[in-house]
Every structure is written in C-alpha cells, then in structure tokens.
C-alpha atoms as a PDB file:
ATOM      1  CA  UNK A   1     103.493 118.702  95.749  1.00  0.00           C
ATOM      2  CA  UNK A   2     102.547 115.397  94.241  1.00  0.00           C
ATOM      3  CA  UNK A   3      99.225 113.571  94.196  1.00  0.00           C
ATOM      4  CA  UNK A   4     100.876 110.200  93.517  1.00  0.00           C
ATOM      5  CA  UNK A   5     102.571 109.949  96.884  1.00  0.00           C
ATOM      6  CA  UNK A   6     105.830 110.869  98.567  1.00  0.00           C
ATOM      7  CA  UNK A   7     108.564 108.756 100.158  1.00  0.00           C
ATOM      8  CA  UNK A   8     107.866 108.446 103.877  1.00  0.00           C
ATOM      9  CA  UNK A   9     111.317 109.743 104.869  1.00  0.00           C
ATOM     10  CA  UNK A  10     110.868 112.870 102.726  1.00  0.00           C
ATOM     11  CA  UNK A  11     107.391 113.469 104.100  1.00  0.00           C
ATOM     12  CA  UNK A  12     108.514 113.118 107.740  1.00  0.00           C
ATOM     13  CA  UNK A  13     111.299 115.632 107.091  1.00  0.00           C
ATOM     14  CA  UNK A  14     108.987 118.041 105.241  1.00  0.00           C
ATOM     15  CA  UNK A  15     106.406 117.773 108.057  1.00  0.00           C
ATOM     16  CA  UNK A  16     109.196 118.659 110.520  1.00  0.00           C
ATOM     17  CA  UNK A  17     109.006 115.542 112.677  1.00  0.00           C
ATOM     18  CA  UNK A  18     112.784 115.189 112.226  1.00  0.00           C
ATOM     19  CA  UNK A  19     115.463 117.836 111.632  1.00  0.00           C
ATOM     20  CA  UNK A  20     117.153 116.003 108.771  1.00  0.00           C
ATOM     21  CA  UNK A  21     116.060 113.548 106.137  1.00  0.00           C
ATOM     22  CA  UNK A  22     118.864 111.250 107.274  1.00  0.00           C
ATOM     23  CA  UNK A  23     117.435 111.233 110.780  1.00  0.00           C
ATOM     24  CA  UNK A  24     113.985 110.454 109.361  1.00  0.00           C
ATOM     25  CA  UNK A  25     115.473 107.554 107.388  1.00  0.00           C
ATOM     26  CA  UNK A  26     117.207 106.197 110.509  1.00  0.00           C
ATOM     27  CA  UNK A  27     113.987 106.359 112.523  1.00  0.00           C
ATOM     28  CA  UNK A  28     111.986 104.554 109.819  1.00  0.00           C
ATOM     29  CA  UNK A  29     114.699 101.883 109.520  1.00  0.00           C
ATOM     30  CA  UNK A  30     114.759 101.544 113.307  1.00  0.00           C
ATOM     31  CA  UNK A  31     111.048 100.779 113.481  1.00  0.00           C
ATOM     32  CA  UNK A  32     110.098 104.069 115.151  1.00  0.00           C
ATOM     33  CA  UNK A  33     107.621 104.916 112.387  1.00  0.00           C
ATOM     34  CA  UNK A  34     104.664 102.794 111.315  1.00  0.00           C
ATOM     35  CA  UNK A  35     102.485 103.326 108.261  1.00  0.00           C
ATOM     36  CA  UNK A  36      98.920 102.083 108.736  1.00  0.00           C
ATOM     37  CA  UNK A  37     100.095  99.867 111.603  1.00  0.00           C
ATOM     38  CA  UNK A  38     103.037  98.284 109.772  1.00  0.00           C
ATOM     39  CA  UNK A  39     106.773  98.886 109.871  1.00  0.00           C
ATOM     40  CA  UNK A  40     108.023 100.025 106.480  1.00  0.00           C
ATOM     41  CA  UNK A  41     111.202 100.997 104.644  1.00  0.00           C
ATOM     42  CA  UNK A  42     112.136 104.650 104.009  1.00  0.00           C
ATOM     43  CA  UNK A  43     111.238 104.330 100.329  1.00  0.00           C
ATOM     44  CA  UNK A  44     107.602 103.446 101.088  1.00  0.00           C
ATOM     45  CA  UNK A  45     105.157 105.928  99.581  1.00  0.00           C
ATOM     46  CA  UNK A  46     102.626 107.784 101.715  1.00  0.00           C
ATOM     47  CA  UNK A  47      99.390 109.193 100.315  1.00  0.00           C
ATOM     48  CA  UNK A  48      96.687 111.394 101.773  1.00  0.00           C
ATOM     49  CA  UNK A  49      94.613 109.487 104.300  1.00  0.00           C
ATOM     50  CA  UNK A  50      97.447 107.263 105.542  1.00  0.00           C
ATOM     51  CA  UNK A  51      97.878 106.928 109.301  1.00  0.00           C
ATOM     52  CA  UNK A  52     101.369 107.261 110.756  1.00  0.00           C
ATOM     53  CA  UNK A  53     102.525 106.367 114.253  1.00  0.00           C
ATOM     54  CA  UNK A  54     105.750 108.210 115.030  1.00  0.00           C
ATOM     55  CA  UNK A  55     107.902 107.610 118.111  1.00  0.00           C
ATOM     56  CA  UNK A  56     110.243 110.537 118.695  1.00  0.00           C
ATOM     57  CA  UNK A  57     112.322 110.564 121.862  1.00  0.00           C
ATOM     58  CA  UNK A  58     109.693 110.183 124.616  1.00  0.00           C
ATOM     59  CA  UNK A  59     106.759 111.312 122.481  1.00  0.00           C
ATOM     60  CA  UNK A  60     104.321 109.280 120.418  1.00  0.00           C
ATOM     61  CA  UNK A  61     102.369 110.922 117.610  1.00  0.00           C
ATOM     62  CA  UNK A  62      99.456 109.352 115.735  1.00  0.00           C
ATOM     63  CA  UNK A  63      98.689 111.456 112.675  1.00  0.00           C
ATOM     64  CA  UNK A  64      96.694 111.263 109.476  1.00  0.00           C
ATOM     65  CA  UNK A  65      98.385 112.553 106.321  1.00  0.00           C
ATOM     66  CA  UNK A  66      96.279 115.407 104.902  1.00  0.00           C
ATOM     67  CA  UNK A  67      98.696 116.801 102.291  1.00  0.00           C
ATOM     68  CA  UNK A  68     101.915 115.815 100.572  1.00  0.00           C
ATOM     69  CA  UNK A  69     105.210 117.672 100.292  1.00  0.00           C
ATOM     70  CA  UNK A  70     108.703 116.702  99.174  1.00  0.00           C
ATOM     71  CA  UNK A  71     110.341 119.946 100.271  1.00  0.00           C
ATOM     72  CA  UNK A  72     110.630 121.410 103.737  1.00  0.00           C
ATOM     73  CA  UNK A  73     108.741 124.632 104.271  1.00  0.00           C
ATOM     74  CA  UNK A  74     107.860 126.776 107.246  1.00  0.00           C
ATOM     75  CA  UNK A  75     106.470 125.290 110.451  1.00  0.00           C
ATOM     76  CA  UNK A  76     103.069 126.737 109.577  1.00  0.00           C
ATOM     77  CA  UNK A  77     103.081 124.935 106.229  1.00  0.00           C
ATOM     78  CA  UNK A  78     104.364 121.722 107.813  1.00  0.00           C
ATOM     79  CA  UNK A  79     101.443 121.737 110.274  1.00  0.00           C
ATOM     80  CA  UNK A  80      98.993 121.611 107.333  1.00  0.00           C
ATOM     81  CA  UNK A  81     100.467 118.319 106.100  1.00  0.00           C
ATOM     82  CA  UNK A  82      98.875 116.251 108.876  1.00  0.00           C
ATOM     83  CA  UNK A  83      96.148 116.108 111.475  1.00  0.00           C
ATOM     84  CA  UNK A  84      97.003 114.653 114.853  1.00  0.00           C
ATOM     85  CA  UNK A  85      94.366 112.475 116.507  1.00  0.00           C
ATOM     86  CA  UNK A  86      92.819 113.857 119.706  1.00  0.00           C
ATOM     87  CA  UNK A  87      93.740 110.724 121.684  1.00  0.00           C
ATOM     88  CA  UNK A  88      97.369 111.173 120.612  1.00  0.00           C
ATOM     89  CA  UNK A  89      97.426 114.778 121.836  1.00  0.00           C
ATOM     90  CA  UNK A  90      95.875 113.795 125.176  1.00  0.00           C
ATOM     91  CA  UNK A  91      98.295 110.896 125.701  1.00  0.00           C
ATOM     92  CA  UNK A  92     101.322 113.116 124.966  1.00  0.00           C
ATOM     93  CA  UNK A  93     100.046 115.766 127.387  1.00  0.00           C
ATOM     94  CA  UNK A  94      99.520 113.150 130.120  1.00  0.00           C
ATOM     95  CA  UNK A  95     103.064 111.837 129.609  1.00  0.00           C
ATOM     96  CA  UNK A  96     104.426 115.385 129.728  1.00  0.00           C
ATOM     97  CA  UNK A  97     102.629 116.000 133.029  1.00  0.00           C
ATOM     98  CA  UNK A  98     103.953 112.724 134.495  1.00  0.00           C
ATOM     99  CA  UNK A  99     107.530 113.633 133.557  1.00  0.00           C
ATOM    100  CA  UNK A 100     107.041 117.108 135.026  1.00  0.00           C
ATOM    101  CA  UNK A 101     105.810 115.646 138.328  1.00  0.00           C
ATOM    102  CA  UNK A 102     108.637 113.095 138.447  1.00  0.00           C
ATOM    103  CA  UNK A 103     111.204 115.845 137.831  1.00  0.00           C
ATOM    104  CA  UNK A 104     109.697 117.958 140.607  1.00  0.00           C
ATOM    105  CA  UNK A 105     109.718 114.987 143.030  1.00  0.00           C
ATOM    106  CA  UNK A 106     113.338 114.031 142.281  1.00  0.00           C
ATOM    107  CA  UNK A 107     115.847 115.243 144.907  1.00  0.00           C
END
C-alpha cells in the first residue's frame, strides 16, 4: 500500500468494483466514474478521503476512499478500502426494489 496515492483504475480494480483493470479503465474513460465530482482520466491519483461516484450497470455507488491498494486482495480486504455513504446504500436498495416489482408485474 502507498500513502502517496494510487491510480484510480488500479484502486477500482483492487476494491473489486470491476473484474479487470481494463474494464475499470474503460469505465473511467467513459465517464462512469467521478472523483470529487469531476470526470477524470484513468491515471488520476486517488488518496484517502476522496469521494468517488461509480456507475456500474444499473447501480450507483458513492464511496469515500478509506485505504489505498494497488493489488487485488480478497473481498473482505477490498471492503476495507472504502466506506459507502448511507444515502447511496438506500438509493441502490430502492432501485433494486423497483426493478424487482417491475419484473414481477411484467407478463
């Protein structure tokens, strides 16, 4: 781990938001990831305390970076790298419930 910062694409991969680093790079390039409210390039450095907004498929995560890692570890370790905001968790759960109801109502 580094205290200077880690490339955003490496961090997203290490935190297990994306299965591959290439996929993380594509999502950052595509504008699906914002760092402190701004679109950035994959080489941008994240540090502890940064806020990331991550759009993945139909889910939106708003997290605060709490630790840095350049290598992918277990899911338990990855979960310690960030803290998701309560409003983000609630919004994702509401969206999940809406999709569940729509699927049940579809013929």
